[in-house]
Amino acid sequence: MLKYVSDNIKNLVPYSPGKPIEELERDLGIKGSIKLASNENPLGPSKKAIEAVDRHLNRINRYPDGGGYYLKDAISKKWGVSHDAVILGNGSNEIIELLVRTFMSPGDHAVTSDNSFSVYHLIVRAANGNITMVPMQDGHYDLKKIRESITSRTRMVFIANPNNPTGTIVTTADVRDFMNSVPEDVLVVFDEAYAEYVTSPEYPDDMSYLRAGHNVAILRTFSKIYGLAGLRIGYGLTKIEITNMVNRVRQPFNTNSLAQVAALAALDDTSHVENSRRINKEGKEFLYKEFDSIGIKYLPTEANFIYFQTGKDGREIFDAMLKEGVIIRYMGGQNLRVTIGLPEENRRFISALRKVLNR
Ligand SMILES: Cc1ncc(COP(=O)(O)O)c(C=O)c1O
């Protein structure tokens, strides 16, 4: 049987998620660990979302609303688009997959940046497509080089903005130049999983390209600021012609009913979003100050995580931090990523880091 698996799939390395707390504690026989590894909301979910799930629990014998009517309605009102411009997904990951399955045939090509969200290349390669990952420039997407990498086989470009793991953004001016030159029949996917955390005035309004009729898809998720990562729900906004095609490959009940009601309630809970943004901004400032005082290099972030280097092998630091009960993320070479947590978690992370580095 295995001889039928394509080389593209054989050569994939499965996505490796942040280590769960339970696994670390089981492995090391320790208690009271903290996880700052998967860019989750440390405040937890909105209370309104929890109540909505509670209210809905006795109805989980029923299939969900396959069209996600109420959630789509709220999303379409929030963005001023029609229902048919909204695609719901089992996490925004699923929307990436749906777009690739809809638009890419074996041998087709996609472009993204190096040091970006690994799911893009995993999904493209799993569909027997090819992907170019253009080197970054100073920790930023290089949209000029990405433009130059587009060929006649290119169907999609993925732009994570802010980017995971660097936390950097492409600006309004970068995107304007790029969109002015990108071929019309290439779908530009703006993955805005962390958009709610951005404070830079140079962050682009990608919706304006959708309104102007460009072939773009904008992805958002309820996994990050809305605190619903465990329920798996995200959405995409794109042209109606595109959602029509995507609906042909989408499973009938791809988003579950608890996720739909929780997302609907979370969308409405603006004070939870505001608190989450505030905690993140304060945590970011605290961590910058501490990093500066320890002498750690980092990239200023527009998201809820920070990409940093200690000057030592990243894997060793990662392992030593695990022994201190602090789970962060190893990103290759000297690179590490930490999710901004609650104030006490940030303090715990810093004191463990000082101990591990002896600084
Ligand atoms: C850039 C980016 N896009 C998309 C996702 C996927 O989010 P989800 O599938 O949970 O919506 C993540 C998750 O880490 C991410 O970092």
Tab-separated table of C-alpha atoms and ligand atoms in Angstrom:
chain	number	residue	atom	x	y	z
A	1	MET	CA	0.000	0.000	0.000
A	2	LEU	CA	2.738	2.462	1.010
A	3	LYS	CA	4.127	2.516	-2.525
A	4	TYR	CA	1.051	4.522	-3.535
A	5	VAL	CA	1.880	7.386	-1.157
A	6	SER	CA	3.445	10.255	-3.120
A	7	ASP	CA	6.946	11.505	-2.255
A	8	ASN	CA	5.379	14.843	-1.356
A	9	ILE	CA	3.482	13.162	1.459
A	10	LYS	CA	6.290	10.779	2.487
A	11	ASN	CA	8.612	13.755	2.913
A	12	LEU	CA	6.241	15.717	5.170
A	13	VAL	CA	7.168	16.130	8.811
A	14	PRO	CA	3.909	16.142	10.828
A	15	TYR	CA	3.012	19.446	12.516
A	16	SER	CA	4.322	19.418	16.041
A	17	PRO	CA	2.029	21.276	18.430
A	18	GLY	CA	3.123	22.973	21.683
A	19	LYS	CA	3.676	20.406	24.441
A	20	PRO	CA	0.556	19.986	26.604
A	21	ILE	CA	1.000	20.700	30.342
A	22	GLU	CA	-0.329	17.241	31.286
A	23	GLU	CA	2.315	15.554	29.112
A	24	LEU	CA	5.180	17.574	30.627
A	25	GLU	CA	4.007	16.876	34.174
A	26	ARG	CA	3.596	13.168	33.442
A	27	ASP	CA	7.066	12.981	31.849
A	28	LEU	CA	8.927	14.903	34.550
A	29	GLY	CA	6.757	14.055	37.536
A	30	ILE	CA	6.296	17.769	38.340
A	31	LYS	CA	3.264	19.921	39.187
A	32	GLY	CA	2.197	23.532	38.695
A	33	SER	CA	3.740	24.030	35.241
A	34	ILE	CA	2.739	26.804	32.881
A	35	LYS	CA	2.298	26.733	29.129
A	36	LEU	CA	3.343	29.727	27.070
A	37	ALA	CA	3.717	27.777	23.855
A	38	SER	CA	0.635	27.970	21.658
A	39	ASN	CA	-0.412	31.630	21.624
A	40	GLU	CA	-3.619	30.907	23.513
A	41	ASN	CA	-5.517	33.534	25.498
A	42	PRO	CA	-4.262	33.298	29.107
A	43	LEU	CA	-7.464	34.930	30.427
A	44	GLY	CA	-9.453	31.936	29.230
A	45	PRO	CA	-12.669	32.046	27.226
A	46	SER	CA	-15.294	34.752	27.542
A	47	LYS	CA	-17.819	33.998	30.321
A	48	LYS	CA	-20.545	34.629	27.764
A	49	ALA	CA	-19.111	31.858	25.582
A	50	ILE	CA	-19.043	29.427	28.512
A	51	GLU	CA	-22.677	30.239	29.326
A	52	ALA	CA	-23.679	29.753	25.702
A	53	VAL	CA	-21.999	26.330	25.641
A	54	ASP	CA	-23.712	25.384	28.922
A	55	ARG	CA	-27.091	26.392	27.534
A	56	HIS	CA	-26.513	24.337	24.412
A	57	LEU	CA	-25.119	21.146	25.949
A	58	ASN	CA	-28.420	19.315	26.148
A	59	ARG	CA	-28.867	19.730	22.403
A	60	ILE	CA	-25.701	18.000	21.242
A	61	ASN	CA	-27.717	14.975	20.155
A	62	ARG	CA	-28.613	17.100	17.102
A	63	TYR	CA	-26.346	17.817	14.159
A	64	PRO	CA	-25.087	21.383	14.060
A	65	ASP	CA	-26.503	23.949	11.662
A	66	GLY	CA	-24.373	23.028	8.646
A	67	GLY	CA	-24.675	26.540	7.265
A	68	GLY	CA	-23.828	28.192	10.619
A	69	TYR	CA	-26.571	30.742	9.991
A	70	TYR	CA	-26.461	32.785	13.220
A	71	LEU	CA	-22.691	32.936	13.449
A	72	LYS	CA	-22.359	33.862	9.794
A	73	ASP	CA	-25.019	36.489	10.297
A	74	ALA	CA	-23.069	38.117	13.140
A	75	ILE	CA	-19.781	37.928	11.208
A	76	SER	CA	-21.329	39.343	8.056
A	77	LYS	CA	-22.789	42.275	10.045
A	78	LYS	CA	-19.478	42.909	11.804
A	79	TRP	CA	-17.687	43.247	8.458
A	80	GLY	CA	-20.496	44.626	6.301
A	81	VAL	CA	-20.388	41.714	3.860
A	82	SER	CA	-23.054	39.284	2.727
A	83	HIS	CA	-23.596	35.898	4.392
A	84	ASP	CA	-22.276	34.222	1.285
A	85	ALA	CA	-18.917	35.924	1.684
A	86	VAL	CA	-18.281	34.051	4.950
A	87	ILE	CA	-16.788	30.548	5.241
A	88	LEU	CA	-16.754	28.904	8.669
A	89	GLY	CA	-14.000	26.419	9.434
A	90	ASN	CA	-12.928	23.930	12.057
A	91	GLY	CA	-10.260	26.427	13.055
A	92	SER	CA	-8.852	28.743	10.409
A	93	ASN	CA	-6.535	25.825	9.609
A	94	GLU	CA	-9.436	24.091	7.957
A	95	ILE	CA	-10.108	27.105	5.766
A	96	ILE	CA	-6.491	27.040	4.578
A	97	GLU	CA	-7.031	23.402	3.683
A	98	LEU	CA	-10.375	24.053	1.970
A	99	LEU	CA	-8.864	26.819	-0.162
A	100	VAL	CA	-5.947	24.619	-1.192
A	101	ARG	CA	-8.241	21.706	-2.035
A	102	THR	CA	-10.490	23.987	-4.040
A	103	PHE	CA	-7.838	25.847	-6.031
A	104	MET	CA	-4.733	23.690	-6.289
A	105	SER	CA	-4.292	20.638	-8.494
A	106	PRO	CA	-1.223	18.398	-8.235
A	107	GLY	CA	1.804	20.273	-9.571
A	108	ASP	CA	0.334	23.723	-8.909
A	109	HIS	CA	2.356	26.199	-6.931
A	110	ALA	CA	1.935	28.476	-3.928
A	111	VAL	CA	4.201	31.073	-2.337
A	112	THR	CA	4.703	32.156	1.229
A	113	SER	CA	7.560	33.304	3.424
A	114	ASP	CA	10.181	31.265	5.135
A	115	ASN	CA	9.833	31.266	8.942
A	116	SER	CA	6.076	31.560	8.765
A	117	PHE	CA	3.146	29.372	9.785
A	118	SER	CA	4.145	25.805	8.877
A	119	VAL	CA	0.607	24.672	8.108
A	120	TYR	CA	0.736	26.443	4.692
A	121	HIS	CA	3.463	24.224	3.322
A	122	LEU	CA	2.142	21.081	5.022
A	123	ILE	CA	-1.254	21.505	3.392
A	124	VAL	CA	0.082	22.483	-0.031
A	125	ARG	CA	2.477	19.537	-0.093
A	126	ALA	CA	-0.203	17.157	1.144
A	127	ALA	CA	-2.220	18.241	-1.919
A	128	ASN	CA	0.803	17.371	-4.089
A	129	GLY	CA	1.415	21.025	-4.806
A	130	ASN	CA	4.726	22.863	-4.681
A	131	ILE	CA	5.455	25.804	-2.449
A	132	THR	CA	8.193	28.412	-2.460
A	133	MET	CA	9.133	29.810	0.941
A	134	VAL	CA	10.836	33.120	0.289
A	135	PRO	CA	13.553	34.137	2.790
A	136	MET	CA	12.570	36.866	5.235
A	137	GLN	CA	14.137	40.261	5.322
A	138	ASP	CA	15.078	41.275	8.882
A	139	GLY	CA	12.341	39.068	10.313
A	140	HIS	CA	9.693	40.443	7.918
A	141	TYR	CA	7.880	39.007	4.896
A	142	ASP	CA	9.638	40.161	1.717
A	143	LEU	CA	6.631	40.888	-0.489
A	144	LYS	CA	8.778	42.059	-3.420
A	145	LYS	CA	10.604	38.725	-3.573
A	146	ILE	CA	7.318	36.907	-3.041
A	147	ARG	CA	5.929	38.734	-6.080
A	148	GLU	CA	8.987	37.689	-8.090
A	149	SER	CA	8.442	34.045	-7.106
A	150	ILE	CA	4.982	33.904	-8.668
A	151	THR	CA	4.907	31.720	-11.799
A	152	SER	CA	2.196	30.752	-14.271
A	153	ARG	CA	1.457	27.738	-11.991
A	154	THR	CA	1.022	29.874	-8.856
A	155	ARG	CA	-2.511	29.681	-7.527
A	156	MET	CA	-2.132	31.094	-4.016
A	157	VAL	CA	0.023	33.341	-1.853
A	158	PHE	CA	-0.165	33.036	1.942
A	159	ILE	CA	0.603	36.100	4.034
A	160	ALA	CA	0.430	35.699	7.810
A	161	ASN	CA	-0.104	39.186	9.162
A	162	PRO	CA	1.023	39.412	11.946
A	163	ASN	CA	3.380	36.577	11.184
A	164	ASN	CA	3.757	33.572	13.431
A	165	PRO	CA	6.450	33.103	14.827
A	166	THR	CA	8.106	36.511	14.341
A	167	GLY	CA	5.162	38.720	15.379
A	168	THR	CA	6.030	41.158	12.581
A	169	ILE	CA	3.597	42.728	10.112
A	170	VAL	CA	3.501	43.757	6.494
A	171	THR	CA	2.330	47.363	6.256
A	172	THR	CA	-0.363	49.177	4.308
A	173	ALA	CA	2.269	50.434	1.845
A	174	ASP	CA	3.851	46.955	1.401
A	175	VAL	CA	0.474	45.402	0.694
A	176	ARG	CA	-0.567	48.207	-1.681
A	177	ASP	CA	2.533	47.703	-3.837
A	178	PHE	CA	2.084	43.950	-3.755
A	179	MET	CA	-1.611	44.019	-4.658
A	180	ASN	CA	-0.914	46.446	-7.507
A	181	SER	CA	1.379	43.943	-9.148
A	182	VAL	CA	0.042	40.515	-8.244
A	183	PRO	CA	-1.603	38.671	-11.180
A	184	GLU	CA	-5.362	38.840	-10.931
A	185	ASP	CA	-5.873	35.080	-10.950
A	186	VAL	CA	-3.660	34.386	-7.939
A	187	LEU	CA	-5.610	34.100	-4.682
A	188	VAL	CA	-3.969	36.185	-1.951
A	189	VAL	CA	-4.721	34.748	1.492
A	190	PHE	CA	-4.265	37.195	4.345
A	191	ASP	CA	-4.088	35.134	7.515
A	192	GLU	CA	-5.025	37.564	10.288
A	193	ALA	CA	-5.176	35.116	13.207
A	194	TYR	CA	-3.603	37.720	15.534
A	195	ALA	CA	-5.076	40.915	14.044
A	196	GLU	CA	-6.941	41.884	17.221
A	197	TYR	CA	-3.641	42.341	19.069
A	198	VAL	CA	-2.096	44.727	16.545
A	199	THR	CA	-1.388	48.273	17.736
A	200	SER	CA	0.589	49.601	14.734
A	201	PRO	CA	-1.172	52.309	12.700
A	202	GLU	CA	0.528	50.831	9.629
A	203	TYR	CA	-1.498	47.630	9.761
A	204	PRO	CA	-3.321	47.257	6.426
A	205	ASP	CA	-7.065	47.163	5.909
A	206	ASP	CA	-7.127	44.013	3.783
A	207	MET	CA	-10.915	44.107	3.609
A	208	SER	CA	-10.592	47.074	1.255
A	209	TYR	CA	-9.146	44.687	-1.375
A	210	LEU	CA	-12.066	42.331	-0.950
A	211	ARG	CA	-14.512	45.224	-1.296
A	212	ALA	CA	-12.682	46.353	-4.422
A	213	GLY	CA	-13.234	42.919	-5.972
A	214	HIS	CA	-9.722	41.441	-5.750
A	215	ASN	CA	-9.170	37.718	-5.377
A	216	VAL	CA	-8.333	37.758	-1.695
A	217	ALA	CA	-9.369	35.682	1.309
A	218	ILE	CA	-9.043	37.034	4.829
A	219	LEU	CA	-8.771	34.479	7.620
A	220	ARG	CA	-9.689	35.112	11.245
A	221	THR	CA	-9.905	32.761	14.181
A	222	PHE	CA	-11.652	32.366	17.505
A	223	SER	CA	-8.598	30.472	18.838
A	224	LYS	CA	-6.526	33.470	19.859
A	225	ILE	CA	-7.991	36.623	21.398
A	226	TYR	CA	-11.448	35.042	21.700
A	227	GLY	CA	-9.980	32.191	23.764
A	228	LEU	CA	-11.750	29.278	22.052
A	229	ALA	CA	-8.798	27.276	20.688
A	230	GLY	CA	-10.158	24.017	22.103
A	231	LEU	CA	-13.443	24.330	20.225
A	232	ARG	CA	-11.798	24.745	16.810
A	233	ILE	CA	-13.556	27.544	14.991
A	234	GLY	CA	-12.405	30.211	12.582
A	235	TYR	CA	-13.711	32.001	9.517
A	236	GLY	CA	-12.733	33.311	6.147
A	237	LEU	CA	-14.080	36.295	4.225
A	238	THR	CA	-13.827	36.132	0.483
A	239	LYS	CA	-15.677	36.603	-2.804
A	240	ILE	CA	-18.996	34.873	-3.163
A	241	GLU	CA	-17.783	32.983	-6.266
A	242	ILE	CA	-14.988	31.576	-4.107
A	243	THR	CA	-17.187	30.501	-1.186
A	244	ASN	CA	-19.485	28.839	-3.726
A	245	MET	CA	-16.607	26.667	-4.869
A	246	VAL	CA	-15.296	26.035	-1.355
A	247	ASN	CA	-18.754	24.864	-0.265
A	248	ARG	CA	-18.465	22.027	-2.782
A	249	VAL	CA	-15.500	20.514	-0.933
A	250	ARG	CA	-16.497	21.464	2.617
A	251	GLN	CA	-17.867	18.684	4.827
A	252	PRO	CA	-21.553	19.241	5.621
A	253	PHE	CA	-21.057	19.752	9.392
A	254	ASN	CA	-17.497	21.016	9.550
A	255	THR	CA	-18.040	23.313	12.541
A	256	ASN	CA	-19.669	21.853	15.629
A	257	SER	CA	-22.655	23.335	17.408
A	258	LEU	CA	-20.844	24.208	20.663
A	259	ALA	CA	-18.183	26.060	18.705
A	260	GLN	CA	-20.833	27.984	16.785
A	261	VAL	CA	-22.739	29.161	19.871
A	262	ALA	CA	-19.556	29.951	21.787
A	263	ALA	CA	-18.103	31.947	18.891
A	264	LEU	CA	-21.334	33.897	18.515
A	265	ALA	CA	-21.296	34.829	22.205
A	266	ALA	CA	-17.559	35.611	22.186
A	267	LEU	CA	-17.921	37.937	19.216
A	268	ASP	CA	-20.349	39.968	21.262
A	269	ASP	CA	-18.148	40.128	24.374
A	270	THR	CA	-16.176	43.248	23.556
A	271	SER	CA	-15.041	43.737	27.152
A	272	HIS	CA	-13.332	40.306	27.154
A	273	VAL	CA	-11.544	41.247	23.945
A	274	GLU	CA	-10.541	44.630	25.402
A	275	ASN	CA	-9.228	43.033	28.616
A	276	SER	CA	-7.293	40.478	26.617
A	277	ARG	CA	-5.730	43.225	24.518
A	278	ARG	CA	-4.806	45.228	27.627
A	279	ILE	CA	-3.250	42.243	29.454
A	280	ASN	CA	-1.285	41.459	26.320
A	281	LYS	CA	0.020	45.024	25.949
A	282	GLU	CA	1.057	45.188	29.597
A	283	GLY	CA	2.700	41.749	29.408
A	284	LYS	CA	4.547	42.745	26.266
A	285	GLU	CA	5.954	45.870	27.901
A	286	PHE	CA	7.008	43.889	30.989
A	287	LEU	CA	8.752	41.234	28.879
A	288	TYR	CA	10.544	43.825	26.694
A	289	LYS	CA	11.862	45.509	29.832
A	290	GLU	CA	13.052	42.220	31.316
A	291	PHE	CA	14.575	41.030	28.016
A	292	ASP	CA	16.462	44.322	27.749
A	293	SER	CA	17.762	43.939	31.271
A	294	ILE	CA	18.846	40.283	30.733
A	295	GLY	CA	20.397	41.171	27.367
A	296	ILE	CA	18.088	39.077	25.199
A	297	LYS	CA	17.521	39.840	21.516
A	298	TYR	CA	13.899	39.900	20.395
A	299	LEU	CA	11.700	41.156	17.595
A	300	PRO	CA	9.103	43.754	18.651
A	301	THR	CA	5.759	42.009	18.249
A	302	GLU	CA	2.304	42.964	16.995
A	303	ALA	CA	0.836	39.721	18.325
A	304	ASN	CA	0.528	37.822	21.627
A	305	PHE	CA	3.948	36.164	21.476
A	306	ILE	CA	7.581	37.223	21.222
A	307	TYR	CA	10.335	35.700	19.085
A	308	PHE	CA	13.674	35.832	20.856
A	309	GLN	CA	17.244	34.555	21.028
A	310	THR	CA	19.357	34.123	24.124
A	311	GLY	CA	22.705	33.672	22.332
A	312	LYS	CA	22.658	29.961	23.255
A	313	ASP	CA	21.290	26.893	21.517
A	314	GLY	CA	17.505	27.229	21.517
A	315	ARG	CA	16.837	23.520	22.045
A	316	GLU	CA	18.975	23.486	25.209
A	317	ILE	CA	17.188	26.513	26.624
A	318	PHE	CA	13.825	25.025	25.727
A	319	ASP	CA	14.686	21.749	27.518
A	320	ALA	CA	16.064	23.558	30.561
A	321	MET	CA	12.902	25.693	30.757
A	322	LEU	CA	10.776	22.528	30.654
A	323	LYS	CA	12.599	21.272	33.741
A	324	GLU	CA	11.582	24.551	35.404
A	325	GLY	CA	7.968	23.756	34.487
A	326	VAL	CA	7.729	26.455	31.792
A	327	ILE	CA	6.702	25.346	28.302
A	328	ILE	CA	7.777	27.699	25.515
A	329	ARG	CA	8.396	26.931	21.852
A	330	TYR	CA	11.661	25.989	20.176
A	331	MET	CA	11.839	27.466	16.672
A	332	GLY	CA	15.165	26.107	15.336
A	333	GLY	CA	18.725	27.359	15.831
A	334	GLN	CA	18.876	29.865	18.663
A	335	ASN	CA	15.263	30.898	18.145
A	336	LEU	CA	12.513	30.595	20.722
A	337	ARG	CA	8.989	31.911	20.987
A	338	VAL	CA	7.081	32.726	24.136
A	339	THR	CA	3.380	33.462	24.385
A	340	ILE	CA	2.591	36.532	26.491
A	341	GLY	CA	0.778	35.236	29.563
A	342	LEU	CA	-0.856	36.569	32.710
A	343	PRO	CA	1.375	38.840	34.839
A	344	GLU	CA	2.270	35.990	37.222
A	345	GLU	CA	3.059	33.671	34.296
A	346	ASN	CA	5.304	36.284	32.701
A	347	ARG	CA	7.151	36.742	36.002
A	348	ARG	CA	7.533	32.985	36.390
A	349	PHE	CA	8.855	32.705	32.824
A	350	ILE	CA	11.403	35.475	33.417
A	351	SER	CA	12.664	34.053	36.699
A	352	ALA	CA	13.026	30.575	35.120
A	353	LEU	CA	14.860	32.119	32.164
A	354	ARG	CA	17.208	34.061	34.443
A	355	LYS	CA	17.929	30.858	36.350
A	356	VAL	CA	18.549	28.806	33.194
A	357	LEU	CA	20.812	31.497	31.713
A	358	ASN	CA	22.432	32.296	35.019
A	359	ARG	CA	21.889	36.041	34.451
B	1	LIG	C1	-0.722	32.419	11.648
B	1	LIG	C2	-1.725	31.406	12.113
B	1	LIG	N1	-2.758	31.137	11.332
B	1	LIG	C3	-3.688	30.239	11.678
B	1	LIG	C4	-3.599	29.558	12.865
B	1	LIG	C5	-4.601	28.497	13.126
B	1	LIG	O1	-5.498	28.791	14.034
B	1	LIG	P1	-6.820	27.932	14.238
B	1	LIG	O2	-6.813	26.780	13.287
B	1	LIG	O3	-6.773	27.522	15.641
B	1	LIG	O4	-7.916	28.892	13.907
B	1	LIG	C6	-2.543	29.805	13.729
B	1	LIG	C7	-2.434	29.049	14.982
B	1	LIG	O5	-1.464	29.022	15.668
B	1	LIG	C8	-1.575	30.751	13.340
B	1	LIG	O6	-0.515	31.006	14.104
